[in-house]
Amino acid sequence: MQNQMTKTTTGIIIKIISNDFTVLDELNNIHVCKARGKFRNLKITPLVGDNVVIDIENNYILEVKKRRNELVRPSVSNIDQLFIITSVKHPNFDTNLLDKLLCIAEFNCIKPIICLTKVDLLNQEEFNDLESYIKYYKKIGYKVLVNTEINDIKELLKDKISVFTGQSGAGKSTLLNKLDNNLDIKTNEISLALGRGKHTTRHTELMNICSGWVADTPGFSSLDFIGMSNSDIRDNFIEFQELRDKCKYKDCMHYNDDHCAIKENVENGNIIKSRYENYIKFITRVIR
């Protein structure tokens, strides 16, 4: 009888600090909740981004709805898109980190969007070199933006849960500040910290920006191939998929195998060399 009288509502976890879970319900009311002990027994840890059922009288999370996806480090769930904020100068363009993040996003069924920063610092020769990379990533199906395309980025954020990641000092905070002037003080503080190679955020939080949700969270430097085998890495280099049937061996890893269509396409320039070299680095240091 007591369970039948419990007043419940549904919402989304937008912030976690210690054992306090901040939930925004369907009527835009805020509830600071605890998680029921049963989740520990079920080995379920509520995450930012989780859709939940809560007891609004006692402020307890009663149920965590099924997730579409999740990242382990940082801990965020139900992500629609990953903005990979990529500096092209100070710090310099890093294809290794970019390809790593693209592969992880693909594996977790998260749409990756490449956002380039500091393009204005390049000389003409450097810009021409960058342009060849931009054309390639667009060719294989990725959206590539420059951080000055603010209106396009705002449009992409609408009604989505987005995560911003990238190198320390790449300009994540500056971009957030341009997207929402109300974040000025907070992002200035974070930007100063990034200048020292650190991040002041110590908890995971979703911020309401441009009619969508953006994750402001520590730990993106820890993003890694968690739960991924070498075959998973191979299968999430998207341009490899169209050519796999042309390899001599069905389970070709495109490394030491002969008659490999991927290696042939690297040699003839159809696959950019840096992508293939990064792929080899990834699979040679990840246990099969």
Coordinates of C-alpha atoms in Angstrom, one line a residue:
M1 CA 0.0 0.0 0.0
Q2 CA 2.9 2.3 0.9
N3 CA 4.5 1.8 -2.6
Q4 CA 1.2 2.6 -4.3
M5 CA 1.0 5.9 -2.5
T6 CA 4.5 7.0 -3.4
K7 CA 4.5 10.1 -5.5
T8 CA 6.9 9.7 -8.4
T9 CA 8.0 11.6 -11.5
T10 CA 10.6 11.1 -14.2
G11 CA 13.6 13.3 -15.0
I12 CA 17.2 13.5 -16.1
I13 CA 20.3 13.5 -13.9
I14 CA 22.0 16.8 -14.7
K15 CA 24.7 16.9 -11.9
I16 CA 26.4 14.5 -9.5
I17 CA 28.4 15.7 -6.5
S18 CA 29.5 13.0 -4.1
N19 CA 26.3 11.0 -3.3
D20 CA 23.9 13.9 -4.3
F21 CA 22.1 13.5 -7.6
T22 CA 20.5 16.6 -9.1
V23 CA 17.5 15.6 -11.2
L24 CA 15.5 17.9 -13.5
D25 CA 12.0 16.6 -13.9
E26 CA 9.6 17.0 -16.8
L27 CA 8.2 20.2 -15.3
N28 CA 11.6 21.7 -14.9
N29 CA 11.6 21.3 -11.2
I30 CA 15.0 20.5 -9.5
H31 CA 15.3 17.6 -7.0
V32 CA 18.4 16.7 -5.1
C33 CA 18.2 12.9 -4.6
K34 CA 20.0 10.0 -3.1
A35 CA 20.3 6.6 -4.9
R36 CA 18.5 3.6 -3.3
G37 CA 20.8 0.9 -1.8
K38 CA 19.4 -1.6 -4.3
F39 CA 21.5 -0.1 -7.1
R40 CA 24.6 -1.1 -5.3
N41 CA 23.4 -4.7 -5.2
L42 CA 22.4 -4.5 -8.8
K43 CA 25.8 -3.0 -9.7
I44 CA 24.1 0.0 -11.2
T45 CA 25.7 3.4 -10.8
P46 CA 23.5 6.3 -11.8
L47 CA 25.2 8.7 -14.2
V48 CA 24.8 12.2 -15.5
G49 CA 22.5 11.9 -18.5
D50 CA 20.5 9.0 -17.0
N51 CA 16.7 9.1 -17.4
V52 CA 15.3 8.2 -14.0
V53 CA 12.2 7.7 -11.9
I54 CA 12.3 9.5 -8.5
D55 CA 10.3 9.5 -5.3
I56 CA 9.6 13.2 -5.0
E57 CA 8.6 13.1 -1.3
N58 CA 11.6 11.3 0.0
N59 CA 14.0 12.4 -2.8
Y60 CA 15.2 9.0 -3.8
I61 CA 16.1 7.6 -7.3
L62 CA 13.8 4.6 -7.7
E63 CA 14.7 3.5 -11.3
V64 CA 17.4 4.1 -13.9
K65 CA 16.0 3.7 -17.4
K66 CA 17.8 1.8 -20.1
R67 CA 20.7 3.7 -21.6
R68 CA 21.4 4.3 -25.2
N69 CA 25.1 4.5 -24.5
E70 CA 27.6 5.5 -21.9
L71 CA 31.2 6.6 -21.4
V72 CA 33.1 5.1 -18.5
R73 CA 35.6 7.9 -18.0
P74 CA 34.2 10.5 -17.9
S75 CA 30.9 9.0 -16.7
V76 CA 28.1 10.3 -18.9
S77 CA 25.2 8.5 -20.5
N78 CA 22.7 8.9 -23.4
I79 CA 25.0 11.1 -25.4
D80 CA 23.9 12.2 -28.8
Q81 CA 27.1 13.8 -30.1
L82 CA 30.7 14.3 -29.2
F83 CA 32.3 17.7 -30.1
I84 CA 36.0 17.0 -30.6
I85 CA 37.5 20.4 -30.0
T86 CA 40.8 20.3 -31.9
S87 CA 43.4 23.0 -31.8
V88 CA 45.5 23.4 -35.0
K89 CA 48.2 25.6 -33.3
H90 CA 49.4 25.9 -29.7
P91 CA 48.8 23.0 -29.1
N92 CA 49.4 21.8 -32.6
F93 CA 47.0 19.7 -34.7
D94 CA 47.1 16.1 -33.2
T95 CA 45.7 13.5 -35.5
N96 CA 46.5 10.7 -33.1
L97 CA 44.1 12.1 -30.4
L98 CA 41.5 13.0 -33.0
D99 CA 41.5 9.5 -34.6
K100 CA 41.3 8.0 -31.1
L101 CA 38.3 10.0 -30.1
L102 CA 36.6 9.4 -33.4
C103 CA 37.0 5.6 -33.0
I104 CA 35.8 5.7 -29.4
A105 CA 32.7 7.7 -30.4
E106 CA 31.9 5.3 -33.2
F107 CA 32.2 2.3 -30.9
N108 CA 29.8 3.9 -28.4
C109 CA 27.2 4.9 -31.1
I110 CA 27.9 8.6 -30.5
K111 CA 27.9 11.0 -33.4
P112 CA 31.3 12.8 -33.5
I113 CA 31.7 16.4 -34.7
I114 CA 35.2 17.8 -35.4
C115 CA 35.5 21.5 -34.3
L116 CA 38.8 23.2 -35.2
T117 CA 40.2 26.1 -33.2
K118 CA 42.9 28.7 -33.7
V119 CA 42.8 28.4 -37.5
D120 CA 43.6 32.1 -37.7
L121 CA 47.1 31.4 -36.2
L122 CA 48.2 29.4 -39.3
N123 CA 50.3 30.7 -42.1
Q124 CA 49.2 29.9 -45.7
E125 CA 51.4 26.8 -46.0
E126 CA 50.1 25.4 -42.7
F127 CA 46.5 26.2 -43.7
N128 CA 46.9 24.4 -47.0
D129 CA 48.2 21.3 -45.1
L130 CA 45.3 21.5 -42.7
E131 CA 42.8 21.8 -45.6
S132 CA 43.9 18.4 -47.0
Y133 CA 43.0 16.8 -43.6
I134 CA 39.6 18.7 -43.5
K135 CA 38.8 17.4 -47.0
Y136 CA 39.6 13.8 -46.1
Y137 CA 37.6 13.8 -42.9
K138 CA 34.6 15.3 -44.7
K139 CA 35.1 12.7 -47.5
I140 CA 34.8 9.8 -45.2
G141 CA 31.6 11.2 -43.6
Y142 CA 32.5 13.4 -40.7
K143 CA 31.2 16.9 -40.0
V144 CA 34.0 19.4 -39.7
L145 CA 33.5 22.9 -38.3
V146 CA 35.6 25.9 -37.3
N147 CA 34.9 27.4 -33.9
T148 CA 33.9 30.7 -35.5
E149 CA 30.9 29.1 -37.1
I150 CA 28.9 29.8 -33.9
N151 CA 25.4 29.8 -35.4
D152 CA 26.0 26.4 -37.0
I153 CA 27.2 25.0 -33.6
K154 CA 24.2 26.5 -31.8
E155 CA 21.9 24.8 -34.2
L156 CA 23.6 21.4 -33.7
L157 CA 23.2 21.7 -29.9
K158 CA 19.4 22.1 -30.0
D159 CA 17.5 19.2 -28.3
K160 CA 20.7 17.1 -27.9
I161 CA 23.0 15.9 -25.2
S162 CA 26.5 16.9 -26.3
V163 CA 29.9 16.3 -24.8
F164 CA 32.9 18.6 -25.5
T165 CA 36.3 17.0 -25.4
G166 CA 39.8 17.7 -26.8
Q167 CA 43.3 18.7 -25.9
S168 CA 43.9 20.8 -22.8
G169 CA 44.1 24.4 -24.0
A170 CA 42.3 23.7 -27.3
G171 CA 39.7 26.3 -26.5
K172 CA 36.7 24.4 -25.1
S173 CA 36.0 27.0 -22.5
T174 CA 36.4 29.9 -25.0
L175 CA 33.8 28.2 -27.3
L176 CA 31.4 27.7 -24.4
N177 CA 31.7 31.3 -23.5
K178 CA 30.8 32.3 -27.1
L179 CA 27.9 30.0 -27.1
D180 CA 26.4 31.4 -23.8
N181 CA 27.6 34.7 -22.4
N182 CA 26.1 33.8 -19.0
L183 CA 28.9 31.3 -18.6
D184 CA 31.5 34.1 -18.7
I185 CA 32.9 33.9 -15.1
K186 CA 32.9 30.1 -15.0
T187 CA 34.5 29.6 -18.3
N188 CA 37.1 32.3 -17.6
E189 CA 38.1 30.3 -14.5
I190 CA 38.3 27.1 -16.5
S191 CA 40.2 28.8 -19.3
L192 CA 42.9 30.0 -16.9
A193 CA 43.2 26.5 -15.5
L194 CA 43.5 25.0 -19.0
G195 CA 46.3 27.4 -19.6
R196 CA 48.1 25.6 -16.8
G197 CA 47.2 22.2 -18.3
K198 CA 44.5 21.6 -15.6
H199 CA 40.8 21.6 -15.3
T200 CA 39.0 23.1 -12.3
T201 CA 35.8 21.0 -12.7
R202 CA 35.6 18.3 -10.0
H203 CA 32.2 17.0 -10.8
T204 CA 30.1 16.0 -13.8
E205 CA 27.3 18.3 -14.9
L206 CA 25.0 19.0 -17.8
M207 CA 24.6 22.7 -18.7
N208 CA 21.6 24.0 -20.5
I209 CA 23.1 25.8 -23.6
C210 CA 21.3 26.8 -26.8
S211 CA 18.2 24.7 -26.0
G212 CA 20.3 21.6 -25.5
W213 CA 22.5 20.0 -22.8
V214 CA 26.3 20.2 -22.8
A215 CA 28.4 18.1 -20.5
D216 CA 31.0 20.0 -18.4
T217 CA 33.0 17.3 -16.8
P218 CA 36.5 16.4 -15.7
G219 CA 38.4 13.4 -17.0
F220 CA 38.4 13.7 -20.8
S221 CA 42.1 13.1 -20.8
S222 CA 41.3 9.6 -19.5
L223 CA 39.2 8.7 -22.5
D224 CA 40.6 5.4 -23.7
F225 CA 39.7 2.2 -25.6
I226 CA 37.9 0.8 -22.6
G227 CA 36.2 -2.5 -23.4
M228 CA 37.4 -2.4 -27.0
S229 CA 39.4 -5.2 -28.7
N230 CA 41.7 -4.7 -31.6
S231 CA 38.8 -5.9 -33.9
D232 CA 36.6 -3.2 -32.4
I233 CA 39.2 -0.6 -33.2
R234 CA 39.5 -1.9 -36.7
D235 CA 35.7 -2.0 -37.2
N236 CA 35.3 1.6 -36.1
F237 CA 37.7 3.2 -38.6
I238 CA 34.7 3.9 -40.8
E239 CA 36.5 4.1 -44.2
F240 CA 37.9 0.6 -43.7
Q241 CA 34.5 -1.0 -43.8
E242 CA 33.8 -0.4 -47.5
L243 CA 37.0 -2.1 -48.4
R244 CA 37.1 -5.1 -46.0
D245 CA 35.5 -7.5 -48.5
K246 CA 38.3 -6.8 -50.9
C247 CA 40.9 -8.1 -48.5
K248 CA 42.2 -11.6 -49.1
Y249 CA 41.3 -12.7 -45.5
K250 CA 37.9 -12.2 -44.0
D251 CA 39.3 -11.3 -40.6
C252 CA 42.2 -9.2 -42.0
M253 CA 43.6 -6.8 -39.4
H254 CA 45.2 -4.7 -42.1
Y255 CA 48.7 -5.0 -40.5
N256 CA 50.8 -8.0 -41.3
D257 CA 48.3 -9.6 -43.7
D258 CA 49.1 -9.9 -47.4
H259 CA 46.8 -8.8 -50.2
C260 CA 45.2 -6.2 -47.9
A261 CA 42.9 -3.7 -49.6
I262 CA 43.4 -1.2 -46.8
K263 CA 47.2 -1.1 -47.2
E264 CA 46.8 -0.8 -51.0
N265 CA 44.5 2.2 -50.5
V266 CA 47.0 3.8 -48.2
E267 CA 49.7 3.4 -50.8
N268 CA 47.6 4.9 -53.6
G269 CA 46.5 7.8 -51.4
N270 CA 42.8 6.9 -51.0
I271 CA 43.3 6.5 -47.3
I272 CA 45.3 9.2 -45.6
K273 CA 48.6 7.9 -44.2
S274 CA 48.2 9.5 -40.8
R275 CA 44.9 7.6 -40.2
Y276 CA 46.5 4.3 -41.0
E277 CA 49.6 5.0 -38.9
N278 CA 47.4 5.9 -36.0
Y279 CA 45.4 2.7 -36.4
I280 CA 48.5 0.6 -36.3
K281 CA 49.7 2.4 -33.1
F282 CA 46.3 1.7 -31.5
I283 CA 46.1 -2.0 -32.2
T284 CA 49.7 -2.7 -31.4
R285 CA 49.2 -1.4 -27.8
V286 CA 45.7 -2.7 -27.2
I287 CA 45.4 -6.4 -26.1
R288 CA 43.3 -8.4 -28.6

